[in-house]
Amino acid sequence: MQDALLHHINKFTPLTEDEEDIVLACTSVQQLKKKEFLLKKGQVCTTYNFIAGGCLRCFSTDDEDNETILQFAIENWWMIDYSSFNTRKPTHLNIQAVENTVVIKIHYDVLETLLEKVPKLERYFRIIAQRALDASHRRIEYVYTRSGEERYRYFSKSFPQFVQRIPQYMLASYLGFTPEFLSKIRAKKI
Amino acid sequence: MQDALLHHINKFTPLTEDEEDIVLACTSVQQLKKKEFLLKKGQVCTTYNFIAGGCLRCFSTDDEDNETILQFAIENWWMIDYSSFNTRKPTHLNIQAVENTVVIKIHYDVLETLLEKVPKLERYFRIIAQRALDASHRRIEYVYTRSGEERYRYFSKSFPQFVQRIPQYMLASYLGFTPEFLSKIRAKKI
DNA sequence: TTCTTTTCTTAAACCAGTTCAATTTTTTGG
DNA sequence: CCAAAAAATTGAACTGGTTTAAGAAAAGAA
């Protein structure tokens, strides 16, 4: 079951069999049903989470429980609230399964030991974080320089298969506008 | 001159003297005058850039040369276009000095060797990237959940000394609205 | 299948923020 | 110190996107 993770790590920093075994010993698998939560506002994020299959969303809520989707994560992506993880303080974010999802987790209590035993993983997580940072910067640029309609057209052209997997109101939230506005765009012409 | 960098690294991953020497041997210092460019659209980003003093801004431009500021970096921050750096392809971004600035650079050609000689730096850059990623995620959340006025008030309350250092039109661009709108907000009441 | 919940659509009124253009203030360089 | 450039302000007209509310369609559960 953890093969997906090992495979992903090996793409960036090839591991020996021993190292793979250590990684396996430090991970656990969790199956989430659609709509189940991996993390809820008020809890501490105690794990690094790798998505082996399925889809998660990370969202914040305001006083009136309006949701703002900050991230999606699908197969081979990590979803971590670094702030809560590092400070050990309760998060203000929620992480929920958009569909049935398999998550491979590394717990806070074993992460530092794991990094000592398999120092190569420092490199792996560096590369992962740098890639995610680049993606995050691109997203900021896109939000700042393009209209809602442009963002929608670009996203659905770039990730048509993903758009099929999620409800439109979630896509609207992720793209930074209302579901009603998304309907308007779509009504114009597909 | 590179003391600022060594000091910063040591905060996260203490180095031996030998390791410090290796780092020094792999870095170079560049002094930038206000408005001078560190990177221009069309060039390849060939260095990791650490700001020892001063301030840089990273911005993109559209067809009509309108600028959108994506990031600022001040003392003890890194400013890197990971995408261009890793792919070795020309960037679409610009990095320019907002004031006279001292940059400590690690060139692409020496980075991998440096990381091999001082593997601790993998950890250092991992932590740096994860922190920057967290900051980037927070920024997205802020843009999505707060109005322009809220963003301005929050930012100038949180970083009053920084607000003094930059022209208001740059702050407006960074916060995601026009200079005219910033004037309006300020006219209401400081 | 039928009932219930969730998701999507439509339309009118509205508003946060933009655009454009003119003017004033501040900063910079020689 | 002055001239020129850069930055900030103001106001009127405008627009991309929101809000509210109601109804239609699709998906789930039993």
Coordinates of C-alpha atoms (C1' of nucleotides) in Angstrom, one line a residue:
Chain A
M1 CA 0.0 0.0 0.0
Q2 CA 2.9 2.4 0.7
D3 CA 4.4 1.6 -2.6
A4 CA 3.0 4.8 -4.1
L5 CA 5.1 6.8 -1.6
L6 CA 8.3 4.8 -2.0
H7 CA 7.9 5.1 -5.8
H8 CA 7.5 8.9 -5.4
I9 CA 10.5 9.3 -3.2
N10 CA 12.6 7.1 -5.5
K11 CA 11.9 9.5 -8.4
F12 CA 13.8 12.2 -6.6
T13 CA 16.2 10.4 -4.2
P14 CA 16.7 6.7 -4.9
L15 CA 16.6 4.7 -1.7
T16 CA 18.3 1.4 -0.7
E17 CA 16.1 -1.5 0.4
D18 CA 17.1 -0.8 4.0
E19 CA 16.1 2.8 3.7
E20 CA 12.8 1.8 2.2
D21 CA 12.1 -0.5 5.1
I22 CA 12.8 2.3 7.6
V23 CA 10.4 4.6 5.7
L24 CA 7.8 1.9 5.8
A25 CA 8.2 1.4 9.5
C26 CA 7.7 5.1 10.0
T27 CA 4.5 5.5 8.0
S28 CA 0.9 4.5 8.6
V29 CA -2.0 4.3 6.2
Q30 CA -5.4 5.8 6.7
Q31 CA -8.5 5.3 4.5
L32 CA -10.9 8.2 4.4
K33 CA -14.4 8.0 3.1
K34 CA -15.8 10.9 1.0
K35 CA -16.5 13.9 3.2
E36 CA -14.5 12.5 6.1
F37 CA -12.1 14.9 7.8
L38 CA -8.3 14.3 8.1
L39 CA -7.9 17.5 10.1
K40 CA -10.5 19.8 11.7
K41 CA -10.2 23.4 12.8
G42 CA -9.0 23.4 16.4
Q43 CA -6.9 20.2 16.1
V44 CA -3.1 20.1 15.8
C45 CA -1.8 18.8 12.5
T46 CA 0.4 16.0 13.8
T47 CA 1.2 14.3 10.5
Y48 CA 2.8 14.8 7.1
N49 CA 0.1 13.4 4.7
F50 CA 0.8 11.9 1.3
I51 CA -2.1 11.1 -1.0
A52 CA -1.8 7.6 -2.5
G53 CA -5.2 7.8 -4.1
G54 CA -8.2 10.0 -4.0
C55 CA -8.5 13.7 -3.4
L56 CA -8.3 16.0 -0.3
R57 CA -9.3 19.7 0.0
C58 CA -8.0 22.2 2.5
F59 CA -10.3 25.0 3.4
S60 CA -10.8 27.7 6.0
T61 CA -14.1 28.9 7.3
D62 CA -15.3 32.3 8.5
D63 CA -17.7 33.2 11.2
E64 CA -20.7 32.3 9.1
D65 CA -19.2 29.0 8.1
N66 CA -18.5 30.1 4.5
E67 CA -15.8 27.9 3.1
T68 CA -12.7 29.1 1.2
I69 CA -10.8 26.3 -0.5
L70 CA -7.1 27.0 -0.3
Q71 CA -5.7 23.8 -1.8
F72 CA -6.6 20.5 -3.4
A73 CA -4.3 17.5 -3.2
I74 CA -4.5 14.4 -5.4
E75 CA -2.4 11.3 -6.0
N76 CA 1.3 11.9 -5.3
W77 CA 0.9 15.2 -3.5
W78 CA 1.5 16.1 0.1
M79 CA -1.0 18.0 2.2
I80 CA 0.5 19.4 5.4
D81 CA -0.3 22.4 7.6
Y82 CA 3.3 23.3 8.3
S83 CA 2.3 26.0 10.6
S84 CA 0.3 23.9 13.0
F85 CA 2.8 21.0 12.5
N86 CA 5.8 23.0 13.5
T87 CA 4.3 25.1 16.3
R88 CA 2.2 22.2 17.7
K89 CA -0.7 24.7 18.0
P90 CA -4.3 24.1 16.8
T91 CA -4.9 24.9 13.2
H92 CA -7.6 27.1 11.8
L93 CA -7.8 25.0 8.7
N94 CA -9.8 21.9 7.7
I95 CA -8.7 19.0 5.5
Q96 CA -11.4 16.8 4.2
A97 CA -11.7 14.0 1.6
V98 CA -13.4 15.1 -1.6
E99 CA -13.7 11.4 -2.6
N100 CA -12.7 8.2 -0.9
T101 CA -9.0 8.7 -0.3
V102 CA -6.0 6.8 0.9
V103 CA -3.5 8.7 2.9
I104 CA 0.0 7.7 4.0
K105 CA 1.0 9.5 7.1
I106 CA 4.3 10.3 8.9
H107 CA 3.7 11.3 12.5
Y108 CA 5.4 14.2 14.1
D109 CA 6.9 11.9 16.8
V110 CA 8.8 9.8 14.2
L111 CA 9.7 12.4 11.6
E112 CA 12.9 13.7 13.1
T113 CA 14.1 10.1 13.8
L114 CA 13.3 9.2 10.3
L115 CA 15.2 12.1 8.9
E116 CA 18.2 11.1 11.0
K117 CA 18.1 7.5 9.8
V118 CA 17.5 8.4 6.2
P119 CA 19.1 11.8 5.7
K120 CA 18.3 11.6 2.0
L121 CA 14.8 12.5 2.9
E122 CA 15.9 16.0 3.8
R123 CA 16.7 16.4 0.1
Y124 CA 13.4 14.8 -0.9
F125 CA 11.3 17.1 1.3
R126 CA 13.4 20.1 0.2
I127 CA 12.6 19.4 -3.5
I128 CA 9.0 18.7 -2.7
A129 CA 8.6 22.0 -0.7
Q130 CA 10.4 24.0 -3.4
R131 CA 8.1 22.6 -6.1
A132 CA 5.0 23.3 -4.0
L133 CA 6.4 26.8 -3.3
D134 CA 6.8 27.5 -7.0
A135 CA 3.2 26.3 -7.6
S136 CA 1.9 28.5 -4.8
H137 CA 3.7 31.5 -6.3
R138 CA 2.3 30.8 -9.7
R139 CA -1.1 30.6 -8.2
I140 CA -0.7 34.0 -6.6
E141 CA 0.5 35.4 -9.9
Y142 CA -2.5 34.0 -11.7
V143 CA -5.0 35.3 -9.2
Y144 CA -3.4 38.8 -9.4
T145 CA -3.1 39.1 -13.2
R146 CA -6.2 37.2 -14.6
S147 CA -9.9 37.7 -14.3
G148 CA -12.2 35.0 -12.8
E149 CA -13.2 34.0 -16.3
E150 CA -9.7 33.6 -17.5
R151 CA -8.8 31.6 -14.4
Y152 CA -11.7 29.2 -15.0
R153 CA -10.9 28.7 -18.7
Y154 CA -7.3 28.1 -18.1
F155 CA -7.9 25.7 -15.2
S156 CA -10.5 23.6 -17.0
K157 CA -8.3 23.5 -20.1
S158 CA -5.3 22.5 -18.1
F159 CA -6.9 20.0 -15.8
P160 CA -10.0 18.7 -17.6
Q161 CA -10.0 15.3 -15.9
F162 CA -9.7 16.9 -12.4
V163 CA -12.5 19.3 -13.1
Q164 CA -14.7 16.2 -13.6
R165 CA -13.8 14.9 -10.2
I166 CA -15.0 17.8 -8.1
P167 CA -18.3 19.7 -7.6
Q168 CA -18.3 23.0 -9.4
Y169 CA -18.9 25.0 -6.2
M170 CA -15.6 23.7 -4.9
L171 CA -13.9 24.7 -8.1
A172 CA -15.4 28.2 -7.9
S173 CA -14.2 28.6 -4.3
Y174 CA -10.7 27.4 -5.3
L175 CA -10.6 29.9 -8.2
G176 CA -11.7 32.7 -6.0
F177 CA -15.3 33.5 -6.9
T178 CA -18.9 32.4 -6.3
P179 CA -20.7 29.3 -7.7
E180 CA -23.2 31.7 -9.2
F181 CA -20.5 33.5 -11.2
L182 CA -19.2 30.2 -12.4
S183 CA -22.6 29.3 -13.7
K184 CA -22.7 32.6 -15.5
I185 CA -19.4 31.9 -17.2
R186 CA -20.5 28.5 -18.2
A187 CA -23.8 29.7 -19.5
K188 CA -22.0 32.0 -22.0
K189 CA -20.5 29.1 -23.9
I190 CA -18.5 26.0 -22.9
Chain B
M1 CA 30.1 40.3 4.4
Q2 CA 28.7 36.8 4.1
D3 CA 28.3 36.7 7.9
A4 CA 24.6 37.4 7.6
L5 CA 24.2 34.2 5.6
L6 CA 26.3 32.1 7.9
H7 CA 24.4 33.5 10.9
H8 CA 21.1 32.6 9.3
I9 CA 22.1 29.1 8.4
N10 CA 23.5 28.5 11.9
K11 CA 20.1 29.4 13.4
F12 CA 18.6 26.3 11.7
T13 CA 21.5 23.9 11.2
P14 CA 24.7 24.8 13.1
L15 CA 27.8 24.5 10.9
T16 CA 31.4 23.6 11.7
E17 CA 34.1 26.0 10.8
D18 CA 35.1 23.8 7.9
E19 CA 31.6 23.8 6.7
E20 CA 31.3 27.5 7.0
D21 CA 34.5 27.9 4.9
I22 CA 33.0 25.7 2.2
V23 CA 29.8 27.8 2.1
L24 CA 31.9 31.0 1.9
A25 CA 33.9 29.5 -1.0
C26 CA 30.6 28.8 -2.9
T27 CA 29.0 32.2 -2.5
S28 CA 29.6 35.6 -4.1
V29 CA 28.4 39.0 -3.1
Q30 CA 26.6 41.5 -5.3
Q31 CA 25.8 45.1 -4.5
L32 CA 22.7 46.4 -6.2
K33 CA 21.8 50.1 -6.4
K34 CA 18.2 51.1 -6.1
K35 CA 16.2 50.2 -9.2
E36 CA 19.0 47.9 -10.5
F37 CA 17.9 44.5 -11.7
L38 CA 19.1 41.2 -10.3
L39 CA 17.0 39.3 -12.9
K40 CA 15.2 40.4 -16.0
K41 CA 12.4 38.8 -18.0
G42 CA 14.0 36.6 -20.6
Q43 CA 17.1 35.8 -18.6
V44 CA 17.7 32.5 -16.8
C45 CA 17.7 32.6 -13.0
T46 CA 21.1 31.1 -12.3
T47 CA 21.5 31.8 -8.6
Y48 CA 19.9 31.4 -5.2
N49 CA 19.8 34.9 -3.8
F50 CA 20.0 35.7 -0.1
I51 CA 19.4 39.3 1.0
A52 CA 22.0 40.5 3.5
G53 CA 20.6 44.0 3.5
G54 CA 18.2 46.1 1.5
C55 CA 15.0 45.1 -0.3
L56 CA 14.2 43.3 -3.5
R57 CA 10.9 43.0 -5.3
C58 CA 9.8 40.3 -7.8
F59 CA 7.2 41.3 -10.4
S60 CA 5.7 40.2 -13.6
T61 CA 4.6 42.5 -16.4
D62 CA 1.8 42.2 -19.0
D63 CA 1.7 43.3 -22.6
E64 CA 1.2 46.9 -21.6
D65 CA 4.1 46.8 -19.1
N66 CA 1.8 47.0 -16.1
E67 CA 3.7 45.6 -13.1
T68 CA 2.3 43.1 -10.6
I69 CA 4.4 42.6 -7.5
L70 CA 4.5 39.0 -6.4
Q71 CA 7.0 39.2 -3.6
F72 CA 9.2 41.4 -1.6
A73 CA 12.3 40.1 0.1
I74 CA 14.3 41.9 2.8
E75 CA 17.2 41.1 5.1
N76 CA 17.5 37.4 5.8
W77 CA 15.1 36.2 3.1
W78 CA 15.8 34.3 0.0
M79 CA 14.6 35.3 -3.4
I80 CA 14.7 32.6 -6.1
D81 CA 12.8 31.8 -9.2
Y82 CA 12.8 28.0 -8.7
S83 CA 11.1 27.4 -11.9
S84 CA 13.7 29.1 -14.1
F85 CA 16.5 27.9 -11.9
N86 CA 15.5 24.2 -12.1
T87 CA 14.5 24.1 -15.8
R88 CA 17.3 26.4 -16.9
K89 CA 14.7 28.2 -19.0
P90 CA 14.2 32.0 -19.3
T91 CA 12.0 33.5 -16.7
H92 CA 9.0 35.7 -17.2
L93 CA 9.7 37.5 -13.9
N94 CA 11.8 40.5 -12.9
I95 CA 13.8 40.9 -9.7
Q96 CA 14.7 44.5 -8.9
A97 CA 16.3 46.4 -6.0
V98 CA 13.8 48.6 -4.2
E99 CA 16.6 50.3 -2.3
N100 CA 20.4 49.7 -2.3
T101 CA 20.8 46.1 -1.6
V102 CA 23.5 43.5 -0.8
V103 CA 22.8 40.0 -2.2
I104 CA 24.7 36.8 -1.4
K105 CA 24.5 34.4 -4.3
I106 CA 25.0 30.7 -4.8
H107 CA 25.4 29.8 -8.4
Y108 CA 23.7 26.9 -10.1
D109 CA 27.1 25.4 -11.1
V110 CA 28.2 25.1 -7.5
L111 CA 25.0 24.4 -5.7
E112 CA 24.9 20.6 -6.1
T113 CA 28.6 20.3 -5.1
L114 CA 27.9 22.5 -2.1
L115 CA 25.0 20.3 -1.1
E116 CA 27.2 17.2 -1.4
K117 CA 30.0 18.7 0.6
V118 CA 27.6 20.1 3.3
P119 CA 24.6 17.8 3.3
K120 CA 23.2 19.7 6.3
L121 CA 22.2 22.4 3.8
E122 CA 19.6 20.1 2.4
R123 CA 17.9 20.4 5.8
Y124 CA 18.4 24.1 5.9
F125 CA 16.9 24.7 2.5
R126 CA 14.1 22.3 3.3
I127 CA 13.1 24.3 6.3
I128 CA 13.5 27.6 4.5
A129 CA 11.3 26.4 1.6
Q130 CA 8.7 25.0 4.0
R131 CA 8.5 28.3 5.8
A132 CA 8.2 30.2 2.6
L133 CA 5.5 27.8 1.5
D134 CA 3.6 28.4 4.6
A135 CA 3.8 32.1 4.1
S136 CA 2.7 31.8 0.5
H137 CA -0.3 29.8 1.6
R138 CA -1.3 32.3 4.2
R139 CA -1.0 35.0 1.6
I140 CA -3.4 33.2 -0.7
E141 CA -5.8 32.7 2.2
Y142 CA -5.6 36.4 3.0
V143 CA -6.3 37.5 -0.5
Y144 CA -9.2 35.1 -0.8
T145 CA -10.9 35.9 2.5
R146 CA -10.3 39.6 3.1
S147 CA -11.2 42.8 1.3
G148 CA -8.6 45.2 -0.1
E149 CA -9.1 47.5 2.8
E150 CA -8.7 44.8 5.4
R151 CA -5.5 43.6 3.7
Y152 CA -4.1 47.1 3.8
R153 CA -4.9 47.7 7.4
Y154 CA -3.6 44.4 8.5
F155 CA -0.4 44.7 6.6
S156 CA 0.4 48.2 7.7
K157 CA -0.4 47.3 11.3
S158 CA 1.8 44.2 11.1
F159 CA 4.7 45.7 9.2
P160 CA 4.7 49.4 9.9
Q161 CA 8.4 49.8 9.5
F162 CA 8.4 48.0 6.2
V163 CA 5.6 50.1 4.8
Q164 CA 7.8 53.2 5.4
R165 CA 10.5 51.7 3.2
I166 CA 8.5 51.2 0.0
P167 CA 6.5 53.5 -2.3
Q168 CA 2.7 53.1 -1.9
Y169 CA 2.1 52.1 -5.4
M170 CA 4.3 49.1 -4.8
L171 CA 2.4 48.2 -1.7
A172 CA -0.9 48.6 -3.6
S173 CA 0.4 46.2 -6.3
Y174 CA 1.5 43.7 -3.7
L175 CA -1.8 43.8 -1.9
G176 CA -3.7 43.3 -5.1
F177 CA -5.3 46.6 -5.9
T178 CA -4.6 50.0 -7.6
P179 CA -2.7 52.9 -6.1
E180 CA -5.8 55.0 -6.6
F181 CA -7.8 52.7 -4.3
L182 CA -5.0 52.8 -1.7
S183 CA -5.3 56.6 -1.7
K184 CA -9.0 56.3 -1.2
I185 CA -8.6 54.0 1.8
R186 CA -6.0 56.3 3.3
A187 CA -8.2 59.3 2.8
K188 CA -10.9 57.8 4.9
K189 CA -8.7 57.8 8.0
I190 CA -5.2 56.6 8.8
Chain C
dT1 C1' -38.2 3.2 -7.6
dT2 C1' -39.2 7.3 -4.5
dC3 C1' -37.7 10.5 -1.2
dT4 C1' -34.1 13.6 0.4
dT5 C1' -30.1 16.0 0.0
dT6 C1' -26.8 18.2 -2.7
dT7 C1' -25.6 20.8 -6.5
dC8 C1' -26.4 23.9 -10.3
dT9 C1' -28.8 27.7 -12.6
dT10 C1' -31.1 32.2 -13.3
dA11 C1' -32.1 37.0 -12.8
dA12 C1' -32.3 41.6 -10.6
dA13 C1' -30.2 44.7 -7.5
dC14 C1' -26.0 46.0 -5.7
dC15 C1' -21.0 47.2 -4.4
dA16 C1' -15.9 46.8 -4.0
dG17 C1' -12.6 48.2 -6.7
dT18 C1' -11.1 49.9 -11.6
dT19 C1' -10.3 53.3 -15.2
dC20 C1' -9.2 57.6 -16.9
dA21 C1' -7.7 62.0 -16.6
dA22 C1' -6.3 66.1 -14.3
dT23 C1' -3.7 68.1 -10.4
dT24 C1' -0.7 68.3 -6.4
dT25 C1' 3.0 66.7 -3.7
dT26 C1' 7.4 64.6 -3.0
dT27 C1' 11.7 62.9 -4.4
dT28 C1' 15.8 63.0 -7.1
dG29 C1' 19.7 64.5 -9.6
dG30 C1' 22.8 67.9 -11.3
Chain D
dC1 C1' 19.2 75.3 -5.0
dC2 C1' 16.1 74.5 -9.0
dA3 C1' 14.1 71.6 -12.6
dA4 C1' 12.4 67.3 -13.8
dA5 C1' 10.8 63.1 -12.8
dA6 C1' 8.3 60.1 -9.8
dA7 C1' 4.7 59.3 -6.6
dA8 C1' 0.3 60.4 -4.5
dT9 C1' -4.4 62.3 -4.7
dT10 C1' -9.1 63.3 -6.3
dG11 C1' -13.4 62.6 -8.5
dA12 C1' -16.7 60.8 -12.0
dA13 C1' -18.1 57.1 -14.8
dC14 C1' -17.9 52.4 -15.0
dT15 C1' -17.6 47.0 -14.5
dG16 C1' -16.4 42.4 -12.8
dG17 C1' -18.2 39.9 -9.6
dT18 C1' -21.4 39.4 -5.3
dT19 C1' -25.8 38.9 -3.0
dT20 C1' -30.2 37.2 -2.4
dA21 C1' -33.7 34.3 -3.4
dA22 C1' -36.1 31.0 -5.8
dG23 C1' -36.5 27.0 -8.7
dA24 C1' -34.5 23.0 -11.5
dA25 C1' -31.5 19.2 -12.0
dA26 C1' -28.6 15.7 -10.4
dA27 C1' -26.9 12.4 -7.0
dG28 C1' -27.5 9.4 -2.9
dA29 C1' -29.8 6.6 0.2
dA30 C1' -33.2 3.2 1.4

